[in-house]
PDB file of C-alpha atoms and ligand atoms in Angstrom:
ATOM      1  CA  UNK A 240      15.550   1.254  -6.636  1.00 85.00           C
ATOM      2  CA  UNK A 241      15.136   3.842  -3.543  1.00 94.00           C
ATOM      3  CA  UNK A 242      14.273   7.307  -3.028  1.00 95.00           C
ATOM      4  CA  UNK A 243      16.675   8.781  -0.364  1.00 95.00           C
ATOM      5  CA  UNK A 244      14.120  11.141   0.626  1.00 96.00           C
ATOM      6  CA  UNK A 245      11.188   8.914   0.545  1.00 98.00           C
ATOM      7  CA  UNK A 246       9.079   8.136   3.652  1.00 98.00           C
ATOM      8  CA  UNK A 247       7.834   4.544   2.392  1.00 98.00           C
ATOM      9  CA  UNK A 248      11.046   3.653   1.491  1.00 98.00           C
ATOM     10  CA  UNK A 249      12.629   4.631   4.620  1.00 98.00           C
ATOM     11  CA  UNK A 250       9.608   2.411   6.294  1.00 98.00           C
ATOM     12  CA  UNK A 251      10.499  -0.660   3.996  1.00 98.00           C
ATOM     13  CA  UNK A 252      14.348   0.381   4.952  1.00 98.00           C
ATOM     14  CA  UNK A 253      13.416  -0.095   8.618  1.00 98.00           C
ATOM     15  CA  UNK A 254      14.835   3.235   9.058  1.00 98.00           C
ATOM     16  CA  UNK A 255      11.391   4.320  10.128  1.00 98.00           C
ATOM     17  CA  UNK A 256       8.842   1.930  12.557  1.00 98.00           C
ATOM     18  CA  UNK A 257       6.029   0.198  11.217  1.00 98.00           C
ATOM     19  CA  UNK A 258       3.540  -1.970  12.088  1.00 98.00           C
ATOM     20  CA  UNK A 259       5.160  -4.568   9.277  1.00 98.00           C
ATOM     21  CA  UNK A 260       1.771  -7.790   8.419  1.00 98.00           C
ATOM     22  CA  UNK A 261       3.359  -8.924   5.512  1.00 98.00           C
ATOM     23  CA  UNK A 262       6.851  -8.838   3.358  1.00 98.00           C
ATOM     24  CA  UNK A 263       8.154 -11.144   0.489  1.00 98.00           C
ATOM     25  CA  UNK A 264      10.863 -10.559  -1.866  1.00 98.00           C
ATOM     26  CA  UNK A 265       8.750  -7.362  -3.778  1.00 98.00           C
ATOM     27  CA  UNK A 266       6.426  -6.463  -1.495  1.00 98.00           C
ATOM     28  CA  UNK A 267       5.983  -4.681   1.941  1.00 98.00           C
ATOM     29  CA  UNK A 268       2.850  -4.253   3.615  1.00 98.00           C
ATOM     30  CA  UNK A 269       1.866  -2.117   7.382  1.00 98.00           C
ATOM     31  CA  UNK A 270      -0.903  -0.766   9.327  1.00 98.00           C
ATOM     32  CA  UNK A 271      -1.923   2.771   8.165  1.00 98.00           C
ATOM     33  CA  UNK A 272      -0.548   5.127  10.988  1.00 98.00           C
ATOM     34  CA  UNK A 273      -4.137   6.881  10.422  1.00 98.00           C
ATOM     35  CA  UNK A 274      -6.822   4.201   9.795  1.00 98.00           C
ATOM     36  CA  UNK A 275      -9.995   5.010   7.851  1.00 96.00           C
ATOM     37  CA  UNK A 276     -11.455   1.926   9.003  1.00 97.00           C
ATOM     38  CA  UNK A 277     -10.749  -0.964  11.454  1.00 98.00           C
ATOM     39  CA  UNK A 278      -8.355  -2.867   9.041  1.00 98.00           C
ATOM     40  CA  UNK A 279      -6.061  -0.220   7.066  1.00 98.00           C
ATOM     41  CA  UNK A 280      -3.122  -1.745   5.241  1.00 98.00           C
ATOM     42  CA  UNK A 281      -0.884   0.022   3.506  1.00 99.00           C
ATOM     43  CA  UNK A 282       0.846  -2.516   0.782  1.00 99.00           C
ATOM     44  CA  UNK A 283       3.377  -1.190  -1.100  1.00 98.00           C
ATOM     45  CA  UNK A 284       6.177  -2.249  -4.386  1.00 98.00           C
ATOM     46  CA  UNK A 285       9.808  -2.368  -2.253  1.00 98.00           C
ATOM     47  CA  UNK A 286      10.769  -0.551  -5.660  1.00 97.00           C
ATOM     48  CA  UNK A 287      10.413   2.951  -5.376  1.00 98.00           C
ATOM     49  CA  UNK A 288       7.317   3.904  -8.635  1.00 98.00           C
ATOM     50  CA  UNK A 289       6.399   6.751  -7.279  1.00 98.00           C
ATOM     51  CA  UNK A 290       2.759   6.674  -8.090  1.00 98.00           C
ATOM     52  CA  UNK A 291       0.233   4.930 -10.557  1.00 98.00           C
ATOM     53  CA  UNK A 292       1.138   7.332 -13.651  1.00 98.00           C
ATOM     54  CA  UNK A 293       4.481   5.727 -13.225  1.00 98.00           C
ATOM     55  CA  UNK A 294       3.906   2.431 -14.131  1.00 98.00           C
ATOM     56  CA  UNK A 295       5.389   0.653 -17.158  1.00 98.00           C
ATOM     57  CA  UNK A 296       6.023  -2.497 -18.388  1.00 98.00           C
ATOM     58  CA  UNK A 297       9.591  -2.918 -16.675  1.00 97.00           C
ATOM     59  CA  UNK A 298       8.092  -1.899 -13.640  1.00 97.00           C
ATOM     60  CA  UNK A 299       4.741  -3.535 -13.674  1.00 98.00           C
ATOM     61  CA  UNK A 300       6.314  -6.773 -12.438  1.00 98.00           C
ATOM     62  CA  UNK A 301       6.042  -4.890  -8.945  1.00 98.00           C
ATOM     63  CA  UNK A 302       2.570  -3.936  -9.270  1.00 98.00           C
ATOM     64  CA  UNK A 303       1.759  -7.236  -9.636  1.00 98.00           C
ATOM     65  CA  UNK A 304       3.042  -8.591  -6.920  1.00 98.00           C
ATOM     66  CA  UNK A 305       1.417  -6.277  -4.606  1.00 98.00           C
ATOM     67  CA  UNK A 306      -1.641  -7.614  -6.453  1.00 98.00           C
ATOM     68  CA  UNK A 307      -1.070 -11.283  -5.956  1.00 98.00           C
ATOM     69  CA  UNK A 308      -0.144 -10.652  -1.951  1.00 98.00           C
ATOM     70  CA  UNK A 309      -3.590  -9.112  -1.563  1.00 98.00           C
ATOM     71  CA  UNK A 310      -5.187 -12.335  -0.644  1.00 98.00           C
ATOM     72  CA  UNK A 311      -3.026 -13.440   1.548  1.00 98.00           C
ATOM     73  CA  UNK A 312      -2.718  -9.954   3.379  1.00 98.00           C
ATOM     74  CA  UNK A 313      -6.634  -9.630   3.424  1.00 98.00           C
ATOM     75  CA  UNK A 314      -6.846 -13.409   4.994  1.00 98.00           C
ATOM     76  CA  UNK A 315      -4.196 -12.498   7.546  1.00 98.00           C
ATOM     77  CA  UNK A 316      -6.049  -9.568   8.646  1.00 98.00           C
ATOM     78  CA  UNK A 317      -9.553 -11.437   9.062  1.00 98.00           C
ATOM     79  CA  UNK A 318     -11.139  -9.491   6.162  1.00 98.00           C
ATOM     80  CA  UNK A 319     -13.256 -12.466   4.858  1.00 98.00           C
ATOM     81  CA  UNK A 320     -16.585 -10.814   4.076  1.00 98.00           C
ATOM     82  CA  UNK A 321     -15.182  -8.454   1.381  1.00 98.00           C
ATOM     83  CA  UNK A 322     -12.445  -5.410   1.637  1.00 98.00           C
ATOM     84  CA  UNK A 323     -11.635  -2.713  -0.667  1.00 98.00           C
ATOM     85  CA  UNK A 324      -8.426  -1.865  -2.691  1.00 98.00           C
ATOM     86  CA  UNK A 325      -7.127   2.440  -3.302  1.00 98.00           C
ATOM     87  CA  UNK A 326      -4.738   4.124  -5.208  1.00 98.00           C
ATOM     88  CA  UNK A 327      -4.783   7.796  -4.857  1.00 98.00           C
ATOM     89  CA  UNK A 328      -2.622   9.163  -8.052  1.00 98.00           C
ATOM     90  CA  UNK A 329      -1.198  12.359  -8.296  1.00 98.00           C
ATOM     91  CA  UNK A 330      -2.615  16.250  -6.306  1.00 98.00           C
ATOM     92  CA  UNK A 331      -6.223  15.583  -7.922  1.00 98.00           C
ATOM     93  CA  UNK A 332      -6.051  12.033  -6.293  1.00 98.00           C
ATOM     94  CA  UNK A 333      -5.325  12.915  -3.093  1.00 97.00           C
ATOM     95  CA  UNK A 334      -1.801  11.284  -3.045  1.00 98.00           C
ATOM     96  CA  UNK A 335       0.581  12.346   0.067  1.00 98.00           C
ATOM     97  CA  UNK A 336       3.231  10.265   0.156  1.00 98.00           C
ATOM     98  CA  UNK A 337       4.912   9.755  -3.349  1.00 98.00           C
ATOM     99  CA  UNK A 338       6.097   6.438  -3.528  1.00 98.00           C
ATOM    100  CA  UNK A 339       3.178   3.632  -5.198  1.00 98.00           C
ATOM    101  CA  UNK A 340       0.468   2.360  -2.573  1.00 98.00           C
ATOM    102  CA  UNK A 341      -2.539   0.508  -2.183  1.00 98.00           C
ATOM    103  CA  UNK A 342      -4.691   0.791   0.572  1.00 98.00           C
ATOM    104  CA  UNK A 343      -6.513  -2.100   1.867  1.00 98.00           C
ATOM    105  CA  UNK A 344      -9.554  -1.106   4.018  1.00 98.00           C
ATOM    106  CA  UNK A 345     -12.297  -2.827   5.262  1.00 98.00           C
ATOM    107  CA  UNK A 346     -13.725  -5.099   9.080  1.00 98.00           C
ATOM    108  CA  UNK A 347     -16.689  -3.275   8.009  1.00 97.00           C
ATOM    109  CA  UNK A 348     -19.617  -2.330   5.863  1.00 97.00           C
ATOM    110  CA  UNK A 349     -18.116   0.699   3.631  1.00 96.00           C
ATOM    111  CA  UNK A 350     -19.721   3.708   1.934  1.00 92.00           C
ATOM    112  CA  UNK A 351     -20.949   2.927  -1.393  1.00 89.00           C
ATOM    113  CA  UNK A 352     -20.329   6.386  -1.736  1.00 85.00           C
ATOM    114  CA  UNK A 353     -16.870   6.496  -3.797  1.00 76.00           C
ATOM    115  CA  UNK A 354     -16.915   3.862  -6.437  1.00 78.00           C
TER     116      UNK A 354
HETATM  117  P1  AMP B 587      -2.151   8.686   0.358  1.00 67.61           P
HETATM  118  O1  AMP B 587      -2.921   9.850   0.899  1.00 67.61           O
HETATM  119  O2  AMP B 587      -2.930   7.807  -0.587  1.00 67.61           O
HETATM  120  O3  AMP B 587      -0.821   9.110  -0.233  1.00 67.61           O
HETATM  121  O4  AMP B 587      -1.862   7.738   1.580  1.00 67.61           O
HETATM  122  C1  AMP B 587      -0.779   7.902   2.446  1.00 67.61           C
HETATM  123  C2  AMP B 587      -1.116   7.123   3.682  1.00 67.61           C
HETATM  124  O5  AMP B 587       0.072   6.896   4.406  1.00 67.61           O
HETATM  125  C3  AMP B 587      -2.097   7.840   4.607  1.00 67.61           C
HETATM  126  O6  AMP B 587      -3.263   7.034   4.783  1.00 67.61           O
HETATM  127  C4  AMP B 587      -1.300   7.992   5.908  1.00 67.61           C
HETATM  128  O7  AMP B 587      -2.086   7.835   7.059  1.00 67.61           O
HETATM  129  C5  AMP B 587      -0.251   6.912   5.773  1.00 67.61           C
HETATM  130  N1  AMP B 587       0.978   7.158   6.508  1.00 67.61           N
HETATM  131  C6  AMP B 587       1.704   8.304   6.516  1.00 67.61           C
HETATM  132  N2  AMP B 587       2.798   8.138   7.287  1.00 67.61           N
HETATM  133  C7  AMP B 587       2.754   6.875   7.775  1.00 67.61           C
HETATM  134  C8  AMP B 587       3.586   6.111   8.636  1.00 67.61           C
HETATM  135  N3  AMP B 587       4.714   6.616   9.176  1.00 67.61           N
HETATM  136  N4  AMP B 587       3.215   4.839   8.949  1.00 67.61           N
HETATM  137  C9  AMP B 587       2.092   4.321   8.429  1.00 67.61           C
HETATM  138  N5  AMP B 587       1.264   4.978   7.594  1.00 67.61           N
HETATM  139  C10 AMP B 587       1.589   6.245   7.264  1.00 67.61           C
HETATM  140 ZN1   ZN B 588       9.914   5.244  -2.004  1.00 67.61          ZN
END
């Protein structure tokens, strides 16, 4: 399902440019316009959930497979020493852009600072 007003789906659309690394039947995945690190993926459910307090059990099948494309995406993109997986839920979380997303970050030693 898609959000008409949503930038992600818009991106996944094509509607909008994006530096696409990886798409399958569920999943969509592109380089963070804004990287907080020197590999910043932005993997996201083609189904519009619009954030992590959204998902069920119809919709988990989504989640999922944004989990099981991790590997793959983290190979592709070199990250072999280690990365690290975000969601930002909701105003508290820090969450801009409404539609379900996981950053992958890492090509470097992170801060052990946030969890
Ligand atoms: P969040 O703050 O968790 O909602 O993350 C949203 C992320 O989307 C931020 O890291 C932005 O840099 C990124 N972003 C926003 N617009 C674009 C875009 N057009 N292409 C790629 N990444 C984007
Ligand atoms: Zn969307």
């Amino acid at each position: 399902m898609r959000d008409e007003n949503c930038l992600f789906c818009k991106i996944i659309a094509g509607e909008i440019p994006s530096s696409v690394v990886f798409e399958n039947e569920k999943v969509f995945a592109f380089k963070d316009i804004n990287p907080q690190a020197p590999v910043h993926i932005i993997i996201v459910p083609k189904d519009h959930i619009a954030c992590a307090d959204e998902i069920n059990s119809v919709n988990s099948t989504s989640v999922a497979a944004c989990f099981e494309a991790v590997p793959e995406i983290a190979k592709k993109m070199g990250l072999d020493n280690g990365y690290r997986v975000i969601n930002n839920c909701g105003a508290d979380g820090g969450q801009t852009v409404m539609h379900l997303h996981f950053h992958l970050i890492g090509g470097e030693k992170l801060s052990e600072k946030i969890v």
